[in-house]
Coordinates of C-alpha atoms and ligand atoms in Angstrom, one line a residue:
X1078 CA -39.1 175.5 14.8
X1079 CA -39.4 177.9 11.8
X1080 CA -36.7 180.6 11.3
X1081 CA -39.1 182.8 9.4
X1082 CA -42.7 183.0 10.4
X1083 CA -45.1 185.2 8.3
X1084 CA -48.8 185.4 9.2
X1085 CA -51.6 187.3 7.6
X1086 CA -49.2 189.9 6.3
X1087 CA -50.7 193.0 4.7
X1088 CA -49.1 196.0 3.1
X1089 CA -51.2 198.9 1.7
X1090 CA -49.7 201.8 -0.2
X1091 CA -51.8 205.0 -0.3
X1092 CA -51.5 207.3 -3.3
X1093 CA -53.1 210.7 -3.7
X1094 CA -56.1 210.4 -6.1
X1095 CA -55.1 211.9 -9.4
X1096 CA -57.0 215.0 -10.4
X1097 CA -57.9 215.5 -14.1
X1098 CA -58.3 218.7 -16.0
X1099 CA -56.5 222.0 -15.9
X1100 CA -53.8 222.2 -13.2
X1101 CA -54.5 218.5 -12.5
X1102 CA -51.0 217.7 -11.3
X1103 CA -51.0 220.7 -9.0
X1104 CA -54.4 219.9 -7.6
X1105 CA -53.2 216.3 -7.1
X1106 CA -50.5 217.6 -4.7
X1107 CA -53.1 219.1 -2.4
X1108 CA -55.7 216.4 -2.6
X1109 CA -56.9 214.7 0.6
X1110 CA -58.4 211.7 -1.2
X1111 CA -56.3 208.6 -1.7
X1112 CA -56.4 205.4 -3.6
X1113 CA -55.3 202.3 -1.6
X1114 CA -53.2 199.6 -3.3
X1115 CA -53.0 196.4 -1.3
X1116 CA -49.6 195.1 -2.5
X1117 CA -49.6 192.3 0.0
X1118 CA -52.9 190.8 0.9
X1119 CA -52.8 188.3 3.8
X1120 CA -49.6 186.3 3.1
X1121 CA -48.7 183.5 5.5
X1122 CA -45.9 181.0 5.3
X1123 CA -43.1 179.4 7.5
X1124 CA -39.6 178.7 6.5
X1125 CA -37.5 176.1 8.4
X1126 CA -33.8 176.6 9.1
X1127 CA -31.7 175.5 6.1
X1128 CA -34.5 175.7 3.5
X1129 CA -34.0 177.3 0.1
X1130 CA -37.3 178.7 -1.0
X1131 CA -38.2 180.3 -4.3
X1132 CA -40.7 183.2 -3.8
X1133 CA -42.3 183.7 -7.2
X1134 CA -45.0 185.7 -8.9
X1135 CA -45.7 187.9 -11.9
X1136 CA -44.7 191.5 -12.1
X1137 CA -46.4 193.6 -9.4
X1138 CA -47.5 190.5 -7.4
X1139 CA -46.0 191.8 -4.2
X1140 CA -42.7 189.9 -3.9
X1141 CA -40.3 192.8 -3.3
X1142 CA -42.8 194.3 -0.9
X1143 CA -42.8 191.1 1.1
X1144 CA -39.0 190.9 1.1
X1145 CA -38.8 194.5 2.2
X1146 CA -41.0 193.7 5.3
X1147 CA -38.9 190.6 6.1
X1148 CA -35.7 192.7 6.0
X1149 CA -37.3 195.5 8.1
X1150 CA -37.1 198.2 5.4
X1151 CA -40.9 198.4 5.4
X1152 CA -43.4 198.2 8.2
X1153 CA -46.5 196.2 7.4
X1154 CA -50.1 197.6 7.6
X1155 CA -51.1 194.4 9.4
X1156 CA -49.9 190.9 10.3
X1157 CA -46.9 189.3 12.0
X1158 CA -43.4 188.6 10.8
X1159 CA -40.7 186.9 13.0
X1160 CA -37.2 186.4 11.6
X1161 CA -34.9 184.4 13.9
X1162 CA -37.1 185.5 16.8
X1163 CA -37.0 189.2 15.9
X1164 CA -39.7 191.5 14.5
X1165 CA -37.6 193.0 11.7
X1166 CA -38.9 196.6 11.5
X1167 CA -38.9 196.9 15.3
X1168 CA -35.3 195.8 15.8
X1169 CA -33.7 196.7 12.5
X1170 CA -30.1 196.6 13.8
X1171 CA -30.4 193.2 15.5
X1172 CA -32.2 191.8 12.5
X1173 CA -29.5 193.1 10.1
X1174 CA -26.9 190.8 11.9
X1175 CA -29.0 187.8 11.1
X1176 CA -29.6 188.5 7.4
X1177 CA -27.7 189.1 4.2
X1178 CA -29.5 190.9 1.3
X1179 CA -28.6 191.0 -2.4
X1180 CA -30.7 193.0 -4.9
X1181 CA -29.6 192.1 -8.4
X1182 CA -30.8 195.5 -9.7
X1183 CA -28.8 197.7 -7.3
X1184 CA -25.6 197.2 -5.4
X1185 CA -25.2 197.5 -1.6
X1186 CA -21.5 198.2 -2.0
X1187 CA -19.8 201.6 -1.8
X1188 CA -19.7 202.8 -5.4
X1189 CA -16.4 204.6 -5.3
X1190 CA -14.5 202.3 -3.0
X1191 CA -12.5 199.2 -4.2
X1192 CA -14.2 196.0 -3.3
X1193 CA -11.4 195.2 -0.9
X1194 CA -12.2 198.3 1.1
X1195 CA -15.9 197.6 1.1
X1196 CA -15.3 194.1 2.5
X1197 CA -13.0 195.5 5.2
X1198 CA -15.6 198.2 6.2
X1199 CA -18.3 195.5 6.4
X1200 CA -16.1 193.5 8.7
X1201 CA -15.7 196.6 11.0
X1202 CA -19.4 197.5 10.8
X1203 CA -20.4 194.0 12.0
X1204 CA -17.7 193.9 14.6
X1205 CA -16.2 190.7 13.1
X1206 CA -13.4 189.2 15.2
X1207 CA -10.2 189.6 13.1
X1208 CA -9.5 185.9 12.7
X1209 CA -13.1 185.2 11.5
X1210 CA -12.8 188.1 9.1
X1211 CA -9.5 186.7 7.7
X1212 CA -10.9 183.2 7.2
X1213 CA -14.1 184.2 5.5
X1214 CA -12.5 187.0 3.4
X1215 CA -9.9 184.5 2.1
X1216 CA -12.6 181.8 1.5
X1217 CA -14.9 184.1 -0.4
X1218 CA -12.1 185.5 -2.5
X1219 CA -11.3 181.9 -3.6
X1220 CA -14.9 180.7 -4.0
X1221 CA -16.1 183.7 -5.9
X1222 CA -12.8 184.4 -7.8
X1223 CA -12.6 188.0 -6.6
X1224 CA -8.8 188.5 -6.6
X1225 CA -8.5 190.0 -10.2
X1226 CA -10.8 192.9 -9.4
X1227 CA -10.4 193.4 -5.6
X1228 CA -8.7 196.7 -6.0
X1229 CA -11.1 198.1 -8.7
X1230 CA -13.7 200.7 -7.6
X1231 CA -17.1 199.0 -7.6
X1232 CA -18.5 201.4 -10.2
X1233 CA -16.0 200.1 -12.7
X1234 CA -16.9 196.4 -12.2
X1235 CA -18.9 194.4 -14.8
X1236 CA -22.3 193.2 -13.7
X1237 CA -21.1 189.7 -13.0
X1238 CA -18.1 190.9 -11.0
X1239 CA -20.3 193.3 -9.0
X1240 CA -22.8 190.5 -8.2
X1241 CA -20.0 188.3 -6.9
X1242 CA -18.8 191.2 -4.8
X1243 CA -22.3 191.8 -3.5
X1244 CA -22.7 188.2 -2.5
X1245 CA -19.4 188.2 -0.7
X1246 CA -20.4 191.4 1.2
X1247 CA -23.9 190.0 2.1
X1248 CA -22.5 186.8 3.5
X1249 CA -19.1 187.9 5.0
X1250 CA -20.4 188.3 8.6
X1251 CA -22.0 184.8 8.4
X1252 CA -25.7 185.7 8.6
X1253 CA -28.2 182.8 9.1
X1254 CA -30.5 184.0 6.4
X1255 CA -29.9 185.2 2.8
X1256 CA -32.5 187.2 0.8
X1257 CA -31.8 187.3 -2.9
X1258 CA -33.8 189.5 -5.2
X1259 CA -33.1 188.7 -8.9
X1260 CA -29.5 187.7 -8.2
X1261 CA -28.8 186.5 -11.8
X1262 CA -30.6 189.2 -13.8
X1263 CA -28.6 190.3 -16.8
X1264 CA -25.8 187.7 -16.3
X1265 CA -24.4 185.4 -18.9
X1266 CA -24.6 181.6 -18.5
X1267 CA -21.2 181.2 -17.0
X1268 CA -21.7 184.0 -14.4
X1269 CA -25.2 182.6 -13.6
X1270 CA -23.7 179.2 -12.9
X1271 CA -21.0 180.7 -10.6
X1272 CA -23.6 182.5 -8.6
X1273 CA -25.9 179.4 -8.4
X1274 CA -22.9 177.3 -7.3
X1275 CA -22.1 179.7 -4.5
X1276 CA -25.7 179.9 -3.3
X1277 CA -25.9 176.1 -3.4
X1278 CA -22.7 175.8 -1.3
X1279 CA -23.9 178.3 1.3
X1280 CA -27.2 176.4 1.7
X1281 CA -25.8 172.9 1.7
X1282 CA -22.5 173.3 3.6
X1283 CA -23.3 176.2 5.9
X1284 CA -27.0 175.5 6.3
X1285 CA -27.9 179.1 5.3
X1286 CA -31.6 179.7 4.9
X1287 CA -32.3 181.3 1.5
X1288 CA -35.3 183.1 0.1
X1289 CA -34.9 183.6 -3.6
X1290 CA -37.0 186.0 -5.7
X1291 CA -36.5 185.7 -9.4
X1292 CA -38.1 185.6 -12.8
X1293 CA -35.4 183.2 -14.0
X1294 CA -37.0 179.8 -13.6
X1295 CA -33.8 178.0 -14.3
X1296 CA -32.5 179.5 -11.1
X1297 CA -35.5 178.1 -9.3
X1298 CA -35.4 174.6 -11.0
X1299 CA -31.7 174.3 -10.2
X1300 CA -31.8 175.6 -6.6
X1301 CA -35.1 175.3 -4.9
X1302 CA -37.1 172.3 -3.8
X1303 CA -40.0 174.4 -2.5
X1304 CA -41.7 177.4 -4.1
X1305 CA -44.2 179.9 -2.8
X1306 CA -46.1 181.3 -5.6
X1307 CA -48.0 184.6 -5.1
X1308 CA -50.4 186.5 -7.2
X1309 CA -52.1 189.9 -6.5
X1310 CA -50.5 189.9 -3.0
X1311 CA -51.8 186.4 -1.9
X1312 CA -50.3 183.0 -1.8
X1313 CA -51.7 180.7 -4.5
X1314 CA -49.3 177.8 -4.1
X1315 CA -46.8 176.7 -1.4
X1316 CA -45.0 173.4 -1.9
X1317 CA -42.6 171.3 -3.9
X1318 CA -41.8 172.0 -7.6
X1319 CA -42.8 168.4 -8.4
X1320 CA -46.3 168.8 -6.8
X1321 CA -46.7 172.1 -8.6
X1322 CA -46.0 170.4 -11.9
X1323 CA -48.3 167.5 -11.3
X1324 CA -51.1 169.8 -10.0
X1325 CA -51.0 172.4 -12.8
X1326 CA -49.4 170.5 -15.7
X1327 CA -50.0 166.8 -15.1
X1328 CA -49.0 165.9 -18.7
X1329 CA -45.8 164.5 -20.2
X1330 CA -44.5 164.8 -23.7
X1331 CA -43.3 161.9 -25.8
X1332 CA -41.3 162.6 -29.0
X1333 CA -41.3 159.7 -31.4
X1334 CA -39.0 159.4 -34.5
X1335 CA -41.0 157.3 -37.0
X1336 CA -40.0 158.8 -40.3
X1337 CA -43.7 159.1 -41.1
X1338 CA -46.9 160.3 -39.5
X1339 CA -49.0 159.1 -36.5
X1340 CA -52.5 160.4 -36.7
X1341 CA -54.4 158.5 -34.1
X1342 CA -52.7 157.4 -30.9
X1343 CA -55.0 156.0 -28.2
X1344 CA -54.3 157.6 -24.8
X1345 CA -52.3 160.6 -26.2
X1346 CA -52.9 163.8 -28.2
X1347 CA -50.7 164.6 -31.2
X1348 CA -49.5 168.1 -30.8
X1349 CA -47.0 168.5 -33.6
X1350 CA -45.6 166.5 -36.6
X1351 CA -42.4 167.6 -38.3
X1352 CA -39.5 166.0 -40.3
X1353 CA -40.5 162.5 -39.4
X1354 CA -40.9 163.3 -35.7
X1355 CA -44.2 163.3 -33.7
X1356 CA -44.8 165.2 -30.5
X1357 CA -47.5 163.5 -28.3
X1358 CA -48.9 164.8 -25.0
X1359 CA -50.3 162.3 -22.4
X1360 CA -51.5 162.2 -18.8
X1361 CA -49.5 159.7 -16.8
X1362 CA -52.4 159.3 -14.4
X1363 CA -54.5 157.7 -17.2
X1364 CA -51.9 156.2 -19.5
X1365 CA -48.6 154.9 -18.4
X1366 CA -45.6 155.7 -20.6
X1367 CA -44.9 152.0 -20.8
X1368 CA -48.4 151.3 -22.2
X1369 CA -48.2 154.2 -24.6
X1370 CA -44.7 153.3 -25.9
X1371 CA -45.7 149.6 -26.2
X1372 CA -48.8 150.4 -28.2
X1373 CA -46.8 152.7 -30.6
X1374 CA -44.0 150.1 -31.1
X1375 CA -46.4 147.4 -31.9
X1376 CA -47.8 149.3 -34.8
X1377 CA -45.0 151.6 -36.1
X1378 CA -41.3 151.4 -36.9
X1379 CA -39.6 153.7 -34.4
X1380 CA -35.9 154.7 -34.6
X1381 CA -35.8 156.8 -31.4
X1382 CA -38.0 158.3 -28.7
X1383 CA -37.8 160.5 -25.6
X1384 CA -40.1 161.5 -22.8
X1385 CA -40.0 164.9 -21.1
X1386 CA -41.7 166.5 -18.2
X1387 CA -43.1 170.0 -18.7
X1388 CA -40.5 172.7 -17.9
X1389 CA -41.2 174.9 -14.9
X1390 CA -41.2 177.8 -17.3
X1391 CA -44.2 176.5 -19.3
X1392 CA -46.1 175.4 -16.1
X1393 CA -45.8 178.9 -14.6
X1394 CA -46.6 180.6 -17.9
X1395 CA -49.9 178.5 -18.0
X1396 CA -50.7 179.4 -14.4
X1397 CA -50.2 183.1 -15.1
X1398 CA -52.1 183.0 -18.4
X1399 CA -55.1 181.3 -16.7
X1400 CA -55.5 183.5 -13.7
X1401 CA -58.5 185.6 -13.5
Ligands
ATP1885 N1 -43.3 202.4 -2.4 C1 -44.4 202.1 -3.1 N2 -45.4 203.0 -3.2 C2 -46.6 202.7 -3.8 N3 -46.9 201.5 -4.4 C3 -45.9 200.6 -4.4 C4 -44.6 200.8 -3.7 N4 -43.8 199.7 -3.9 C5 -44.6 198.8 -4.6 N5 -45.8 199.3 -4.9 C6 -46.9 198.7 -5.6 O1 -47.1 197.4 -5.0 C7 -47.4 196.4 -5.9 C8 -46.4 195.2 -5.7 O2 -45.1 195.7 -6.0 P1 -43.8 194.8 -5.8 O3 -42.6 195.6 -6.2 O4 -43.9 194.2 -4.4 O5 -44.1 193.6 -6.9 P2 -43.1 192.5 -7.4 O6 -43.8 191.2 -7.3 O7 -41.8 192.5 -6.7 O8 -42.9 192.9 -8.9 P3 -41.7 192.7 -10.0 O9 -41.6 191.3 -10.3 O10 -42.1 193.6 -11.1 O11 -40.4 193.2 -9.3 C9 -47.3 197.0 -7.3 O12 -48.6 197.4 -7.7 C10 -46.5 198.3 -7.0 O13 -46.8 199.3 -7.9

């Protein structure tokens, strides 16, 4: 049975209609006319326990608004959400015990307190039994290498340190579900890898269900098997990354080192030639890589070649570029 059930979810925001002309701003304050923005427009999906799902879409697509309804911060205009059997905005406190939330852009920690005190307070707020607190506190300090800055006030932490602290705080009381909104934004490659490793561990070893919203497609490619892609508040794709690639970018690229040029290659299109290397694009549904390579080798001297799949980044860029 699914742990997250979302059906026909809608969220509309009303804004007073802007008045033009003299005293426009003042008149806007007193207007009774509104423009309605449907930020989420009939989204449905189910998440099974232990899944790690990427929730993706261009800026303004409605990702954060959906996550806010799943966490209970926002109440939908219409539709159903059930998270571990609870309607989040009706039972915010019960729901909070089941979920951990990390927003990359802003911390959930107490700004002036040292991380150690924040973690202790969270243990108290969630009524954690002392021995469970000790075990998880100790485990997270090790896994996230928190020791060197445990006694530093949160506002003095670097972004990477703060994110590790935020993750520890979000998962300390062992919630079943973790929502991550841009967890690696602004981090260097080493810090990103540490965060990804921790998320992977939570998902694989503790079976935590994770919903990840991010513009960093390396995060998605490294962590998620399934993605839900939304645009203008509606789901445009829900499935595996592999199927997404084969549906929206069914081609492969072959790079051939010939020392010369290849102008006509049956079954492939030459997309670039540079310094004795030739980039070819082909559709594996029509031409197999074995046939293509065989036909090139039979006619040209080749010193090296490599085949690559399109990167998720370029697939998603194409999808966004071609949307109406
Ligand atoms: N509190 C609000 N009041 C009015 N409009 C809002 C509010 N929050 C979001 N919106 C609007 O809803 C739409 C969806 O915003 P949302 O933040 O969910 O997008 P997003 O997919 O998370 O974008 P991004 O990738 O830029 O974070 C946008 O048009 C935004 O302006």
